[in-house]
Amino acid sequence: MQGTMQDRPLTLNHLFERAERLNPTKEVVTATATGVDRYTYGEWADRTRRLAAALDSLGISPDGRVATFAWNTGRHLELYFAAPCSGRVLHTLNIRLFPEQVTYIVNHAEDEVIFVDRSLLGLLAPLMPTFRTVRHVVVMEDGGQGPDPEGVEVLDYEELIGAQAPAEFGVDDEYRAASMCYTSGTTGNPKGVVYTHRSTFLHTMGAMLADSVGVCESDVVLPVVPMFHANAWGLAHAGVASGAKLVMPGPNMVPVKLAEMIESEDVTLAAGVPTIWMGVLPELAGRDTSSLRAIPCGGSAVPKALSEAYRAQIGLPILQAWGMTETSPVASVANVTTVLEGLPEDELADVRASQGRPVLGVELRIADQATGEILPWDGQSRGELQAAGPWIAAGYYDDPRSPESFTDDGWLKTGDVAVMTPEGYVRIVDRTKDVVKSGGEWISSVELENEIMAHPKVAEAAVIGVPHPKWAERPLACVVVKPGEELTKEEVVEFLDGRVAKWWLPDDVVFIDEVPKTSVGKFSKKDLRDRFDDYTLPTAGD
Ligand code: AMP
């Protein structure tokens, strides 16, 4: 027997129309290089419709990829909806990728147009000749400086949308692609995740649940997490859907500016990676932070000490969440539940230092890495964390590597190793993916060690991430020198300089006799990580 309910598509148009109809007077605020821009959702909606008309006028294909290379701003939020609500696919380019990676993803996604903030043109303009499908560049003046790109039509955002009448929207297939985001990981080129209208709609509702992040109409949301990294954790969509006031930090993401905005805009919910909150805490001293009700934080493990420092200073611990680009990203949130009532404060702090319980809609499990056997939630068994749900990726966009990341029964293999408590809290204890996450962005340890092993005096090298108080993790190079040769740390770092991005350079180099190996002769990063677990990097005090 079938139910008798209506089958209405779950599309972003619905989220958009709610802001337009129900909350037209609520504000979207953007910090710019020169001040603060403010407008209402009513104005935002009108501009978003004009922007969609502009995409038509540029001849962007019905499902054309519309790329952004931009900070968190009101205009970026216009693009977040104009592209998908007109049937196109928003492609947020991560401004921190290497030039070759940006070239790869623009060409792989077949972007037709790129919307870029003036202050970021210095990074993008030199790459224009490498883009095969981009026909137009639309510049968004943000008070910054940057060269006009050559060899492509360059348009001004305000002139472009000013010349249009508002477009009608009409997407009715909830399985249609809405946006895409590439994630860089262990080796090779970044992999693309393509979100559907439906997955984004459901993820937005997930972010609005009181037992997850609980974004609601009375919130003032400050997404510090970039809109180019995992959809700003769904906060841009949830802000629009709920009608919350949105405060966009723009290009000036320095701690003192963020602290000022929290105070002056009465921010209730501010989200970012641990590195951000480490920098902001001292700047909050002496300010009125009474508006804050939640500080969602993830992307890397949130140190218990950081969360406790917030609790001590402003009376509010950090709200840890776990997720991935592949999980839209919010998959679990470490809210303390009544199940745990009565625990002493220190144990509650331990719970908050976990990755939390799965959000309604997401299923998590742990599996033995060797046998695939599903392991019990006993707080002891450790296995690979796997995820399933309507906003979890089922594969990568046009990528032969997809099968490596999914189980035979369709669950996402996250590459994180976790234990699960009987109450359903995830605790990440290790990683199978060979990467270092510094300040929320990935460094490929495999690529770094390949570069080190290109040094003529190096026999073997392995790179691991070790804890760093500011960046969460930084790379440590463990190097085996060829017999009879001598090598210094400085020589290794100098050798790498110019071969990898500056922020990839290892913070330290240790010389070891041999890289530990697994039974099948692979580098055993786990053994190395155990050995250097307590290692204090020379940069730890910086
Ligand atoms: P990304 O796709 O760049 O967002 O990275 C996702 C990865 O970041 C996860 O698979 C984890 O390795 C890591 N990560 C995200 N949130 C957390 C967290 N709360 N604790 C520990 N690691 C995290």
Coordinates of C-alpha atoms and ligand atoms in Angstrom, one line a residue:
M1 CA 0.0 0.0 0.0
Q2 CA 1.3 3.4 -0.9
G3 CA 0.8 6.6 1.1
T4 CA -1.6 9.3 0.0
M5 CA 0.7 12.3 0.3
Q6 CA 1.8 14.9 -2.3
D7 CA 5.0 14.4 -4.1
R8 CA 6.6 17.9 -4.2
P9 CA 10.2 18.3 -5.2
L10 CA 12.7 19.4 -2.5
T11 CA 14.4 22.2 -4.4
L12 CA 16.5 25.2 -3.4
N13 CA 13.8 27.4 -5.0
H14 CA 11.7 26.8 -1.9
L15 CA 14.4 27.9 0.4
F16 CA 14.9 31.0 -1.7
E17 CA 11.2 31.9 -1.8
R18 CA 10.9 31.6 1.9
A19 CA 13.5 34.3 2.4
E20 CA 11.9 36.4 -0.3
R21 CA 8.3 36.1 0.9
L22 CA 8.5 35.5 4.7
N23 CA 11.6 37.4 5.7
P24 CA 12.2 40.3 3.2
T25 CA 13.1 42.8 5.9
K26 CA 15.8 40.7 7.6
E27 CA 19.4 41.7 6.9
V28 CA 22.4 40.3 5.0
V29 CA 25.5 42.2 6.2
T30 CA 28.9 42.0 4.5
A31 CA 32.2 43.4 5.9
T32 CA 34.2 44.9 3.0
A33 CA 37.7 46.3 2.7
T34 CA 36.3 49.8 3.4
G35 CA 33.3 49.3 5.7
V36 CA 30.1 47.4 6.0
D37 CA 27.4 46.7 3.3
R38 CA 24.0 45.9 4.4
Y39 CA 20.8 45.1 2.6
T40 CA 17.7 43.1 3.2
Y41 CA 16.6 39.6 2.0
G42 CA 14.1 41.4 -0.2
E43 CA 16.9 43.3 -2.0
W44 CA 19.0 40.2 -2.0
A45 CA 16.2 38.2 -3.6
D46 CA 15.7 40.8 -6.3
R47 CA 19.4 40.9 -7.1
T48 CA 19.5 37.1 -7.2
R49 CA 16.7 37.0 -9.7
R50 CA 18.5 39.6 -11.8
L51 CA 21.7 37.6 -11.6
A52 CA 19.9 34.6 -12.9
A53 CA 18.7 36.7 -15.8
A54 CA 22.3 37.8 -16.4
L55 CA 23.3 34.1 -16.6
D56 CA 20.7 33.7 -19.4
S57 CA 22.0 36.8 -21.1
L58 CA 25.5 35.5 -21.1
G59 CA 24.2 32.3 -22.8
I60 CA 25.3 30.0 -19.9
S61 CA 24.0 26.5 -20.8
P62 CA 20.8 25.3 -19.0
D63 CA 23.0 23.1 -16.7
G64 CA 26.2 25.2 -17.1
R65 CA 28.7 25.3 -14.3
V66 CA 29.0 28.7 -12.7
A67 CA 32.2 29.1 -10.8
T68 CA 33.0 31.4 -7.9
F69 CA 36.4 32.5 -6.6
A70 CA 35.2 34.6 -3.8
W71 CA 35.1 35.4 -0.1
N72 CA 32.0 35.1 2.1
T73 CA 29.9 38.0 0.9
G74 CA 26.3 38.9 0.0
R75 CA 27.1 38.6 -3.7
H76 CA 28.5 35.1 -3.1
L77 CA 25.1 34.3 -1.5
E78 CA 23.3 35.7 -4.6
L79 CA 25.4 33.2 -6.7
Y80 CA 24.6 30.4 -4.2
F81 CA 21.0 30.6 -5.3
A82 CA 20.9 32.3 -8.7
A83 CA 22.9 29.4 -10.3
P84 CA 20.9 26.4 -8.9
C85 CA 17.5 28.1 -8.9
S86 CA 17.9 28.7 -12.6
G87 CA 19.0 25.1 -13.2
R88 CA 22.7 25.7 -13.4
V89 CA 25.4 24.3 -11.1
L90 CA 27.3 26.5 -8.7
H91 CA 31.0 25.5 -8.5
T92 CA 32.8 27.1 -5.6
L93 CA 36.5 27.2 -6.3
N94 CA 38.8 26.9 -3.3
I95 CA 41.1 29.9 -3.4
R96 CA 43.7 28.0 -1.4
L97 CA 44.3 25.2 -3.9
F98 CA 47.5 25.2 -5.9
P99 CA 47.4 26.9 -9.3
E100 CA 47.5 23.5 -11.1
Q101 CA 44.7 22.2 -9.0
V102 CA 42.5 25.2 -9.8
T103 CA 43.2 24.7 -13.5
Y104 CA 42.4 21.0 -13.2
I105 CA 39.0 21.5 -11.4
V106 CA 37.9 24.4 -13.7
N107 CA 38.6 22.3 -16.7
H108 CA 37.2 19.1 -15.2
A109 CA 33.9 20.8 -14.2
E110 CA 33.9 22.6 -17.5
D111 CA 33.1 25.9 -15.9
E112 CA 31.6 28.4 -18.4
V113 CA 31.9 31.6 -16.3
I114 CA 33.8 32.6 -13.2
F115 CA 32.7 35.2 -10.7
V116 CA 35.7 36.6 -8.9
D117 CA 36.3 39.1 -6.2
R118 CA 38.6 41.9 -7.3
S119 CA 41.0 41.2 -4.4
L120 CA 41.4 37.6 -5.6
L121 CA 42.2 38.4 -9.2
G122 CA 45.9 38.4 -8.5
L123 CA 45.6 34.6 -7.9
L124 CA 43.2 33.9 -10.7
A125 CA 44.1 36.1 -13.6
P126 CA 47.4 34.4 -14.4
L127 CA 45.6 31.1 -14.8
M128 CA 43.1 32.3 -17.4
P129 CA 45.1 30.9 -20.4
T130 CA 44.9 27.4 -18.8
F131 CA 41.1 27.3 -18.6
R132 CA 39.6 25.5 -21.6
T133 CA 35.9 26.3 -21.2
V134 CA 35.6 29.6 -19.4
R135 CA 34.0 32.2 -21.7
H136 CA 33.4 35.1 -19.3
V137 CA 34.9 36.5 -16.1
V138 CA 32.7 38.6 -13.9
V139 CA 34.5 40.8 -11.5
M140 CA 33.0 41.7 -8.1
E141 CA 34.5 45.0 -6.9
D142 CA 35.3 44.6 -3.2
G143 CA 37.6 47.6 -2.6
G144 CA 40.7 45.4 -3.2
Q145 CA 43.2 45.4 -6.0
G146 CA 43.9 42.9 -8.7
P147 CA 44.7 42.8 -12.5
D148 CA 42.0 42.3 -15.1
P149 CA 42.5 38.9 -16.8
E150 CA 43.4 38.9 -20.5
G151 CA 42.0 36.8 -23.4
V152 CA 38.5 36.5 -22.0
E153 CA 35.4 38.8 -21.8
V154 CA 35.6 40.7 -18.5
L155 CA 32.4 42.1 -17.1
D156 CA 31.4 44.1 -14.0
Y157 CA 29.0 42.4 -11.6
E158 CA 27.0 45.4 -10.8
E159 CA 26.7 46.6 -14.4
L160 CA 25.7 43.1 -15.5
I161 CA 22.9 42.6 -13.0
G162 CA 21.8 46.2 -13.1
A163 CA 20.9 45.7 -16.8
Q164 CA 18.5 42.8 -16.2
A165 CA 14.9 42.3 -15.2
P166 CA 14.3 39.7 -12.4
A167 CA 14.0 36.1 -13.7
E168 CA 11.3 33.6 -12.9
F169 CA 12.7 30.4 -11.3
G170 CA 11.4 26.9 -12.1
V171 CA 13.5 23.9 -11.1
D172 CA 11.2 20.9 -10.4
D173 CA 13.6 18.0 -10.4
E174 CA 14.9 17.5 -7.0
Y175 CA 17.7 15.2 -8.2
R176 CA 19.1 17.9 -10.5
A177 CA 22.6 19.0 -9.6
A178 CA 22.6 22.2 -7.6
S179 CA 26.3 22.7 -6.8
M180 CA 29.7 21.1 -6.7
C181 CA 32.8 21.3 -4.6
Y182 CA 36.1 19.6 -5.0
T183 CA 38.0 18.0 -2.2
S184 CA 41.7 17.5 -2.3
G185 CA 43.1 14.5 -0.4
T186 CA 45.8 12.0 -0.4
T187 CA 47.2 12.1 -3.9
G188 CA 46.4 13.1 -7.4
N189 CA 43.9 15.6 -8.5
P190 CA 41.0 16.9 -6.4
K191 CA 37.8 14.9 -6.5
G192 CA 34.4 16.5 -7.3
V193 CA 31.3 16.1 -5.2
V194 CA 28.0 17.1 -6.9
Y195 CA 25.2 18.0 -4.5
T196 CA 21.6 17.7 -5.7
H197 CA 18.8 20.1 -4.8
R198 CA 17.3 17.4 -2.7
S199 CA 20.5 16.6 -0.8
T200 CA 21.1 20.3 -0.1
F201 CA 17.4 20.8 1.0
L202 CA 17.6 17.9 3.4
H203 CA 21.1 19.0 4.7
T204 CA 19.7 22.4 5.3
M205 CA 16.9 21.0 7.4
G206 CA 19.5 18.9 9.2
A207 CA 21.5 22.1 10.1
M208 CA 18.2 23.6 11.4
L209 CA 17.4 20.8 13.8
A210 CA 17.6 21.9 17.4
D211 CA 19.7 18.8 18.2
S212 CA 22.3 19.7 15.6
V213 CA 23.2 23.3 15.0
G214 CA 19.6 24.5 15.2
V215 CA 19.8 27.5 12.9
C216 CA 16.6 29.5 13.3
E217 CA 14.9 32.8 12.4
S218 CA 16.1 34.6 15.5
D219 CA 19.7 33.7 14.9
V220 CA 22.4 36.1 13.6
V221 CA 24.8 33.8 11.8
L222 CA 28.4 34.5 11.1
P223 CA 29.8 31.9 8.7
V224 CA 33.6 32.3 9.1
V225 CA 34.0 28.9 7.4
P226 CA 34.5 29.8 3.7
M227 CA 31.7 29.5 1.3
F228 CA 34.2 27.7 -1.0
H229 CA 34.9 24.9 1.5
A230 CA 32.1 22.4 2.0
N231 CA 29.2 24.9 1.4
A232 CA 30.1 27.0 4.5
W233 CA 28.9 24.0 6.4
G234 CA 25.3 24.6 5.2
L235 CA 25.0 27.9 7.1
A236 CA 24.4 30.0 4.0
H237 CA 21.5 27.8 3.0
A238 CA 20.2 27.4 6.5
G239 CA 20.4 31.2 7.0
V240 CA 18.3 31.8 3.9
A241 CA 15.8 29.0 4.7
S242 CA 15.2 30.2 8.2
G243 CA 15.4 33.9 7.6
A244 CA 18.3 34.4 10.1
K245 CA 20.3 37.6 9.8
L246 CA 23.5 36.7 8.0
V247 CA 26.8 38.4 8.7
M248 CA 29.5 37.8 6.1
P249 CA 33.1 38.4 7.0
G250 CA 34.3 39.3 3.5
P251 CA 38.0 39.4 2.8
N252 CA 39.2 40.7 6.1
M253 CA 39.2 37.6 8.2
V254 CA 41.6 38.7 10.9
P255 CA 40.6 37.8 14.5
V256 CA 40.1 41.3 15.7
K257 CA 37.6 42.1 12.9
L258 CA 35.7 38.9 13.6
A259 CA 35.5 39.7 17.3
E260 CA 34.3 43.2 16.5
M261 CA 31.6 41.8 14.3
I262 CA 30.4 39.4 16.9
E263 CA 29.9 42.3 19.3
S264 CA 28.6 44.9 16.9
E265 CA 26.2 42.7 15.0
D266 CA 24.9 40.7 18.0
V267 CA 26.0 37.5 16.5
T268 CA 24.3 34.4 18.0
L269 CA 26.0 31.7 16.0
A270 CA 29.6 31.9 14.6
A271 CA 31.2 28.9 12.9
G272 CA 34.8 28.2 11.8
V273 CA 37.7 25.8 12.1
P274 CA 39.7 25.5 15.4
T275 CA 42.5 27.8 14.2
I276 CA 40.1 30.7 13.8
W277 CA 38.7 30.3 17.3
M278 CA 42.2 30.1 18.8
G279 CA 43.0 33.5 17.2
V280 CA 39.6 35.1 18.1
L281 CA 39.5 34.2 21.8
P282 CA 42.0 36.8 23.1
E283 CA 40.2 39.4 21.0
L284 CA 36.9 38.7 22.7
A285 CA 38.4 39.7 26.1
G286 CA 36.5 42.8 27.5
R287 CA 33.8 42.6 24.8
D288 CA 30.1 42.0 25.2
T289 CA 29.6 38.5 23.8
S290 CA 26.3 37.9 25.5
S291 CA 24.5 37.4 22.2
L292 CA 26.5 34.3 21.3
R293 CA 24.6 31.0 21.8
A294 CA 26.7 28.6 19.8
I295 CA 30.2 28.4 18.2
P296 CA 30.1 25.4 15.8
C297 CA 33.6 24.2 15.0
G298 CA 35.0 21.3 13.0
G299 CA 37.2 20.5 10.0
S300 CA 39.8 19.3 12.5
A301 CA 39.5 17.9 16.0
V302 CA 38.5 20.6 18.5
P303 CA 41.0 20.5 21.4
K304 CA 39.3 20.1 24.8
A305 CA 41.5 22.9 26.1
L306 CA 40.2 25.3 23.5
S307 CA 36.6 24.5 24.2
E308 CA 37.2 24.8 27.9
A309 CA 39.0 28.1 27.4
Y310 CA 35.9 29.5 25.7
R311 CA 33.7 28.2 28.6
A312 CA 36.0 29.8 31.1
Q313 CA 36.2 33.2 29.3
I314 CA 32.8 33.7 27.8
G315 CA 30.7 31.0 29.5
L316 CA 30.1 29.1 26.2
P317 CA 32.0 26.0 25.2
I318 CA 32.6 25.2 21.5
L319 CA 30.1 23.0 19.7
Q320 CA 32.1 20.4 17.8
A321 CA 30.8 19.0 14.6
W322 CA 32.3 16.4 12.2
G323 CA 31.8 16.2 8.5
M324 CA 33.4 16.1 5.1
T325 CA 32.9 17.7 1.7
E326 CA 31.4 14.3 0.8
T327 CA 28.9 14.6 3.6
S328 CA 27.6 18.1 2.6
P329 CA 29.2 18.4 5.3
V330 CA 27.4 18.2 8.6
A331 CA 27.1 14.6 9.7
S332 CA 27.6 14.6 13.5
V333 CA 27.4 17.2 16.3
A334 CA 28.6 17.0 19.8
N335 CA 25.6 18.3 21.7
V336 CA 25.5 17.0 25.3
T337 CA 22.3 15.0 25.6
T338 CA 20.1 14.3 28.7
V339 CA 21.4 10.7 28.4
L340 CA 24.6 12.1 29.9
E341 CA 23.1 14.3 32.6
G342 CA 24.8 14.1 35.9
L343 CA 28.2 13.6 34.5
P344 CA 30.9 15.8 36.2
E345 CA 31.9 18.9 34.3
D346 CA 35.2 17.4 33.2
E347 CA 33.6 14.4 31.7
L348 CA 31.1 16.6 29.8
A349 CA 34.1 18.5 28.5
D350 CA 35.4 15.1 27.2
V351 CA 32.0 14.5 25.5
R352 CA 32.2 17.9 23.8
A353 CA 35.7 17.0 22.7
S354 CA 34.2 14.1 20.7
Q355 CA 32.9 14.4 17.2
G356 CA 29.3 13.9 18.5
R357 CA 26.2 11.9 17.5
P358 CA 24.9 11.5 14.0
V359 CA 22.5 14.1 12.9
L360 CA 19.0 12.8 12.1
G361 CA 19.2 11.5 8.5
V362 CA 22.8 10.4 8.8
E363 CA 23.9 6.8 9.6
L364 CA 27.4 6.2 10.9
R365 CA 29.1 2.9 11.6
I366 CA 32.6 1.6 12.2
A367 CA 34.2 -1.3 10.3
D368 CA 37.3 -3.4 10.8
Q369 CA 39.9 -2.0 8.3
A370 CA 41.1 -5.5 7.4
T371 CA 38.0 -7.6 7.2
G372 CA 35.2 -5.0 6.8
E373 CA 33.4 -6.5 9.7
I374 CA 31.0 -4.0 11.4
L375 CA 32.2 -3.3 14.9
P376 CA 30.2 -2.7 18.1
W377 CA 29.6 0.7 19.7
D378 CA 31.5 -0.2 22.9
G379 CA 33.8 2.7 23.2
Q380 CA 36.7 0.4 22.6
S381 CA 36.6 -1.1 19.1
R382 CA 38.3 1.1 16.6
G383 CA 37.5 0.9 12.9
E384 CA 37.0 3.0 9.8
L385 CA 34.1 5.4 10.1
Q386 CA 31.6 4.9 7.3
A387 CA 28.6 7.1 6.5
A388 CA 25.3 6.8 4.7
G389 CA 22.3 9.1 4.2
P390 CA 20.5 11.3 1.7
W391 CA 23.1 14.1 1.9
I392 CA 26.2 11.7 1.7
A393 CA 27.9 11.4 -1.6
A394 CA 27.4 8.2 -3.6
G395 CA 30.4 8.8 -5.8
Y396 CA 32.7 11.4 -7.3
Y397 CA 32.0 13.4 -10.5
D398 CA 33.4 11.7 -13.5
D399 CA 36.2 10.1 -11.6
P400 CA 37.6 6.5 -11.9
R401 CA 38.7 6.7 -8.2
S402 CA 35.1 6.5 -6.9
P403 CA 35.0 2.8 -6.1
E404 CA 38.0 3.1 -3.7
S405 CA 35.9 5.3 -1.4
F406 CA 32.7 3.3 -1.2
T407 CA 31.8 -0.1 0.3
D408 CA 30.0 -2.7 -1.7
D409 CA 26.7 -1.7 0.1
G410 CA 27.2 1.9 -0.9
W411 CA 28.5 3.5 2.4
L412 CA 31.1 6.2 2.2
K413 CA 34.5 5.2 3.5
T414 CA 35.5 8.4 5.3
G415 CA 39.2 7.6 5.8
D416 CA 38.8 8.5 9.5
V417 CA 39.3 5.9 12.2
A418 CA 36.9 6.1 15.1
V419 CA 35.5 4.4 18.2
M420 CA 31.7 4.8 18.9
T421 CA 30.4 5.0 22.5
P422 CA 27.3 3.1 23.5
E423 CA 25.4 6.4 23.4
G424 CA 26.4 6.9 19.8
Y425 CA 29.2 9.5 20.2
V426 CA 31.9 9.3 17.6
R427 CA 35.5 9.7 18.7
I428 CA 38.0 10.1 15.9
V429 CA 41.3 8.4 16.9
D430 CA 43.2 8.2 13.7
R431 CA 43.1 8.5 10.0
T432 CA 43.7 6.1 7.1
K433 CA 44.0 8.8 4.6
D434 CA 47.5 10.1 4.2
V435 CA 47.1 13.8 4.7
V436 CA 47.9 16.6 7.1
K437 CA 45.2 19.1 7.8
S438 CA 46.6 22.5 8.6
G439 CA 44.2 25.3 9.5
G440 CA 41.3 23.5 7.8
E441 CA 43.1 22.8 4.5
W442 CA 44.7 19.7 3.2
I443 CA 48.4 18.9 2.7
S444 CA 49.1 15.7 0.9
S445 CA 51.8 13.9 2.9
V446 CA 52.4 11.5 0.0
E447 CA 53.2 14.3 -2.4
L448 CA 55.4 16.0 0.1
E449 CA 57.4 12.8 0.8
N450 CA 57.8 12.1 -2.9
E451 CA 59.4 15.6 -3.2
I452 CA 61.7 14.9 -0.3
M453 CA 62.7 11.5 -1.7
A454 CA 63.7 13.3 -4.9
H455 CA 66.7 14.6 -2.9
P456 CA 69.8 12.7 -4.0
K457 CA 70.9 12.1 -0.4
V458 CA 67.5 10.8 0.9
A459 CA 66.9 7.0 1.0
E460 CA 63.3 7.2 2.4
A461 CA 61.0 9.8 3.8
A462 CA 57.6 9.7 5.4
V463 CA 55.5 12.8 6.4
I464 CA 53.0 12.8 9.2
G465 CA 50.9 15.4 10.8
V466 CA 51.7 16.2 14.4
P467 CA 49.6 18.3 16.7
H468 CA 50.2 22.1 16.5
P469 CA 48.5 24.5 18.9
K470 CA 47.5 27.0 16.2
W471 CA 47.1 25.1 13.0
A472 CA 45.7 21.8 14.6
E473 CA 48.4 19.9 12.6
R474 CA 51.6 20.6 10.8
P475 CA 53.8 18.3 8.8
L476 CA 56.8 16.6 10.3
A477 CA 59.2 15.0 7.8
C478 CA 60.8 11.8 9.0
V479 CA 63.9 11.2 6.8
V480 CA 66.2 8.3 6.3
V481 CA 69.6 9.5 4.8
K482 CA 71.4 7.3 2.3
P483 CA 74.4 5.4 3.8
G484 CA 77.6 7.5 3.9
E485 CA 75.7 10.8 3.3
E486 CA 75.1 13.7 5.5
L487 CA 72.1 16.0 5.4
T488 CA 70.7 18.8 7.6
K489 CA 67.1 19.9 8.3
E490 CA 67.8 23.2 6.5
E491 CA 69.0 21.4 3.4
V492 CA 65.7 19.4 3.2
V493 CA 63.5 22.5 3.7
E494 CA 65.6 24.5 1.2
F495 CA 65.3 21.7 -1.3
L496 CA 61.5 21.7 -1.0
D497 CA 61.1 25.5 -1.2
G498 CA 59.7 26.2 -4.7
R499 CA 58.7 22.6 -5.3
V500 CA 55.7 22.8 -3.0
A501 CA 53.5 25.7 -1.7
K502 CA 55.2 27.6 1.1
W503 CA 52.5 26.6 3.6
W504 CA 53.3 22.9 2.9
L505 CA 56.9 23.2 4.0
P506 CA 57.4 20.8 7.0
D507 CA 57.7 22.6 10.3
D508 CA 60.5 20.2 11.3
V509 CA 62.6 17.4 9.9
V510 CA 63.8 14.4 12.0
F511 CA 66.3 11.9 10.9
I512 CA 65.4 8.2 11.6
D513 CA 67.1 4.9 10.8
E514 CA 64.2 3.4 9.0
V515 CA 60.6 4.1 8.1
P516 CA 58.5 1.5 9.9
K517 CA 56.6 -0.8 7.5
T518 CA 53.4 -2.7 7.6
S519 CA 53.3 -6.5 6.9
V520 CA 52.9 -5.8 3.2
G521 CA 55.9 -3.4 3.1
K522 CA 54.0 -0.1 3.0
F523 CA 55.0 2.8 5.2
S524 CA 53.3 2.4 8.5
K525 CA 52.2 6.0 9.3
K526 CA 50.3 4.7 12.3
D527 CA 53.5 3.5 13.9
L528 CA 55.2 6.8 13.1
R529 CA 52.3 8.8 14.4
D530 CA 52.3 6.8 17.6
R531 CA 56.1 7.4 18.0
F532 CA 55.8 11.2 17.5
D533 CA 52.4 11.6 19.2
D534 CA 53.9 13.9 21.9
Y535 CA 56.4 15.6 19.6
T536 CA 56.6 19.3 20.2
L537 CA 57.3 21.2 16.9
P538 CA 59.8 24.1 17.1
T539 CA 57.0 26.2 15.7
A540 CA 54.5 25.3 18.5
G541 CA 55.1 28.7 20.2
D542 CA 54.7 30.8 17.1
Ligands
AMP1 P1 36.9 18.3 4.2 O1 36.3 17.5 3.2 O2 38.1 19.1 3.7 O3 35.9 19.1 5.0 O4 37.6 17.3 5.3 C1 36.9 16.3 6.0 C2 37.8 15.7 7.0 O5 38.2 16.6 8.0 C3 37.3 14.5 7.8 O6 37.3 13.3 7.1 C4 38.2 14.5 9.0 O7 39.4 13.9 8.7 C5 38.4 16.0 9.2 N1 37.5 16.5 10.2 C6 36.4 17.2 10.0 N2 35.8 17.6 11.2 C7 36.5 17.0 12.1 C8 36.4 17.0 13.6 N3 35.4 17.6 14.2 N4 37.4 16.3 14.2 C9 38.4 15.6 13.6 N5 38.5 15.7 12.3 C10 37.6 16.3 11.5

